[in-house]
């Protein structure tokens, strides 16, 4: 288990900073966000420090993925929300402010003030295929 002394979420995992926990496993912790986007907003964090999703082990990513269905059900049942956004802000330009990668589960309510959906862009004149090729080729060299 890697712990980074200056990391807020490592301090929460270690119990140095208190949190309102809803689920704990050997490798993950879920707790209420201190500054929720909507009531019932929770965070799921791997216990071991990693800066972002790209650095997470496949095993821990799979473990957290396995927790998401029941966490969604529990948050929806507890809040009455009919919908959730499950979001990862991966890197500063994507809005990540705590450099210990984590999942947000944000309940959504009819007519709430959350800004969604995202805007969209058009593909360039050459179309989407060059992008598909670059991503597929990067995956092939993993
Ligand atoms: P990010 O912007 O990195 O995707 O999300 C970080 C989240 O962590 C924010 O929603 C913020 O409210 C939450 N957060 C930051 N510090 C604390 C804390 O000390 N305790 C809890 N429970 N949540 C925190
Ligand atoms: Zn950390």
Tab-separated table of C-alpha atoms and ligand atoms in Angstrom:
chain	number	residue	atom	x	y	z
A	1	UNK	CA	0.000	0.000	0.000
A	2	UNK	CA	1.583	3.273	-1.137
A	3	UNK	CA	0.822	6.326	1.022
A	4	UNK	CA	1.802	9.908	0.149
A	5	UNK	CA	2.152	11.979	3.346
A	6	UNK	CA	0.974	15.256	1.775
A	7	UNK	CA	-2.077	13.721	0.038
A	8	UNK	CA	-5.523	14.571	1.478
A	9	UNK	CA	-7.070	11.270	0.431
A	10	UNK	CA	-4.138	9.243	1.818
A	11	UNK	CA	-4.745	11.102	5.097
A	12	UNK	CA	-8.430	10.152	4.932
A	13	UNK	CA	-7.519	6.508	4.221
A	14	UNK	CA	-5.141	6.578	7.204
A	15	UNK	CA	-7.787	8.177	9.459
A	16	UNK	CA	-5.657	11.308	9.996
A	17	UNK	CA	-8.426	13.415	8.405
A	18	UNK	CA	-11.961	12.300	9.348
A	19	UNK	CA	-14.460	11.263	6.689
A	20	UNK	CA	-18.054	10.074	6.575
A	21	UNK	CA	-17.505	6.545	5.243
A	22	UNK	CA	-20.178	4.534	3.495
A	23	UNK	CA	-18.100	1.530	2.351
A	24	UNK	CA	-14.638	0.175	3.085
A	25	UNK	CA	-12.854	-2.816	1.554
A	26	UNK	CA	-9.219	-3.958	1.728
A	27	UNK	CA	-8.407	-1.794	-1.284
A	28	UNK	CA	-11.003	0.974	-1.466
A	29	UNK	CA	-12.876	3.535	0.583
A	30	UNK	CA	-16.110	5.375	-0.275
A	31	UNK	CA	-17.174	8.468	1.666
A	32	UNK	CA	-19.305	11.604	1.374
A	33	UNK	CA	-17.782	14.487	-0.559
A	34	UNK	CA	-17.157	17.422	1.813
A	35	UNK	CA	-18.414	19.894	-0.807
A	36	UNK	CA	-21.111	17.994	-2.705
A	37	UNK	CA	-22.305	18.843	-6.201
A	38	UNK	CA	-25.667	17.420	-5.097
A	39	UNK	CA	-26.813	15.849	-1.833
A	40	UNK	CA	-25.593	12.239	-1.676
A	41	UNK	CA	-22.421	12.914	-3.711
A	42	UNK	CA	-19.813	10.307	-2.734
A	43	UNK	CA	-16.204	9.643	-3.687
A	44	UNK	CA	-14.603	6.231	-4.164
A	45	UNK	CA	-10.838	6.136	-3.684
A	46	UNK	CA	-8.308	3.342	-3.954
A	47	UNK	CA	-6.511	3.030	-0.604
A	48	UNK	CA	-3.104	2.992	-2.260
A	49	UNK	CA	-1.894	6.360	-3.549
A	50	UNK	CA	-1.800	6.891	-7.297
A	51	UNK	CA	-1.964	10.273	-9.006
A	52	UNK	CA	-4.569	9.444	-11.621
A	53	UNK	CA	-6.310	6.672	-13.503
A	54	UNK	CA	-3.413	6.138	-15.918
A	55	UNK	CA	-1.249	5.046	-12.971
A	56	UNK	CA	-3.781	2.716	-11.386
A	57	UNK	CA	-3.205	-1.047	-11.474
A	58	UNK	CA	-5.689	-3.055	-13.517
A	59	UNK	CA	-6.506	-5.137	-10.424
A	60	UNK	CA	-7.479	-2.124	-8.291
A	61	UNK	CA	-9.353	-0.530	-11.208
A	62	UNK	CA	-11.288	-3.782	-11.623
A	63	UNK	CA	-11.995	-3.934	-7.882
A	64	UNK	CA	-13.379	-0.395	-7.819
A	65	UNK	CA	-15.385	-1.095	-10.966
A	66	UNK	CA	-16.912	-4.083	-9.196
A	67	UNK	CA	-18.122	-1.837	-6.350
A	68	UNK	CA	-19.847	0.715	-8.570
A	69	UNK	CA	-23.161	-1.078	-9.230
A	70	UNK	CA	-23.977	-1.514	-5.535
A	71	UNK	CA	-22.746	1.985	-4.692
A	72	UNK	CA	-25.034	3.387	-7.390
A	73	UNK	CA	-27.966	1.378	-6.047
A	74	UNK	CA	-27.295	2.479	-2.458
A	75	UNK	CA	-26.938	6.180	-3.304
A	76	UNK	CA	-30.080	6.099	-5.431
A	77	UNK	CA	-32.003	4.231	-2.756
A	78	UNK	CA	-30.828	6.586	0.008
A	79	UNK	CA	-31.456	9.806	-1.890
A	80	UNK	CA	-34.398	8.942	-4.095
A	81	UNK	CA	-32.377	10.131	-7.102
A	82	UNK	CA	-33.430	8.363	-10.276
A	83	UNK	CA	-30.073	9.018	-11.938
A	84	UNK	CA	-26.371	9.491	-11.226
A	85	UNK	CA	-23.351	10.870	-13.003
A	86	UNK	CA	-20.295	8.665	-12.409
A	87	UNK	CA	-17.312	10.840	-13.208
A	88	UNK	CA	-13.539	10.723	-13.022
A	89	UNK	CA	-11.699	14.012	-13.445
A	90	UNK	CA	-8.381	12.727	-14.736
A	91	UNK	CA	-5.714	15.428	-14.680
A	92	UNK	CA	-5.813	19.184	-13.990
A	93	UNK	CA	-7.208	20.127	-17.415
A	94	UNK	CA	-10.120	17.760	-16.742
A	95	UNK	CA	-10.857	19.384	-13.379
A	96	UNK	CA	-8.908	17.078	-11.055
A	97	UNK	CA	-7.971	18.984	-7.910
A	98	UNK	CA	-6.900	16.128	-5.602
A	99	UNK	CA	-4.026	14.152	-7.099
A	100	UNK	CA	-5.154	10.808	-5.727
A	101	UNK	CA	-7.371	9.425	-8.461
A	102	UNK	CA	-11.011	8.883	-7.515
A	103	UNK	CA	-14.525	8.291	-8.809
A	104	UNK	CA	-17.381	10.728	-8.171
A	105	UNK	CA	-20.920	9.354	-7.832
A	106	UNK	CA	-23.222	12.357	-8.137
A	107	UNK	CA	-26.967	11.857	-7.717
A	108	UNK	CA	-29.067	13.811	-10.188
A	109	UNK	CA	-32.478	15.284	-9.532
A	110	UNK	CA	-35.028	16.573	-12.040
A	111	UNK	CA	-34.344	20.232	-12.798
A	112	UNK	CA	-31.205	20.413	-10.636
A	113	UNK	CA	-28.612	23.094	-11.323
A	114	UNK	CA	-25.782	20.774	-12.426
A	115	UNK	CA	-24.377	21.804	-15.806
A	116	UNK	CA	-24.844	18.913	-18.202
A	117	UNK	CA	-24.570	17.800	-20.976
A	118	UNK	CA	-21.122	18.640	-22.257
A	119	UNK	CA	-20.622	20.621	-25.411
A	120	UNK	CA	-19.549	18.725	-28.529
A	121	UNK	CA	-17.073	19.391	-31.347
A	122	UNK	CA	-17.008	18.387	-34.998
A	123	UNK	CA	-14.342	16.041	-36.360
A	124	UNK	CA	-11.746	17.732	-38.594
A	125	UNK	CA	-12.098	17.485	-42.408
A	126	UNK	CA	-10.068	14.239	-42.502
A	127	UNK	CA	-12.714	12.635	-40.274
A	128	UNK	CA	-12.405	10.471	-37.144
A	129	UNK	CA	-10.311	7.630	-38.525
A	130	UNK	CA	-6.813	9.128	-37.922
A	131	UNK	CA	-7.727	9.525	-34.254
A	132	UNK	CA	-9.005	5.957	-34.068
A	133	UNK	CA	-5.744	4.761	-35.645
A	134	UNK	CA	-3.549	6.741	-33.217
A	135	UNK	CA	-5.453	5.471	-30.169
A	136	UNK	CA	-5.512	1.865	-31.410
A	137	UNK	CA	-1.800	2.048	-32.194
A	138	UNK	CA	-1.009	3.475	-28.736
A	139	UNK	CA	-2.965	0.592	-27.198
A	140	UNK	CA	-1.085	-1.928	-29.353
A	141	UNK	CA	2.222	-0.656	-27.957
A	142	UNK	CA	1.098	-0.874	-24.283
B	1	LIG	P1	-11.628	16.450	-8.108
B	1	LIG	O1	-11.892	17.895	-8.434
B	1	LIG	O2	-10.160	16.208	-7.821
B	1	LIG	O3	-12.177	15.513	-9.149
B	1	LIG	O4	-12.471	16.152	-6.813
B	1	LIG	C1	-11.989	16.330	-5.530
B	1	LIG	C2	-13.184	16.238	-4.603
B	1	LIG	O5	-12.706	15.998	-3.300
B	1	LIG	C3	-14.031	17.508	-4.560
B	1	LIG	O6	-15.378	17.203	-4.917
B	1	LIG	C4	-13.906	17.971	-3.107
B	1	LIG	O7	-15.106	18.518	-2.605
B	1	LIG	C5	-13.520	16.691	-2.391
B	1	LIG	N1	-12.695	16.894	-1.201
B	1	LIG	C6	-11.574	17.648	-1.117
B	1	LIG	N2	-11.063	17.581	0.120
B	1	LIG	C7	-11.875	16.760	0.834
B	1	LIG	C8	-11.864	16.312	2.196
B	1	LIG	O8	-10.985	16.656	3.006
B	1	LIG	N3	-12.858	15.466	2.574
B	1	LIG	C9	-13.840	15.067	1.691
B	1	LIG	N4	-14.775	14.251	2.183
B	1	LIG	N5	-13.887	15.474	0.414
B	1	LIG	C10	-12.914	16.318	-0.016
B	2	LIG	ZN1	-3.006	9.745	-1.894
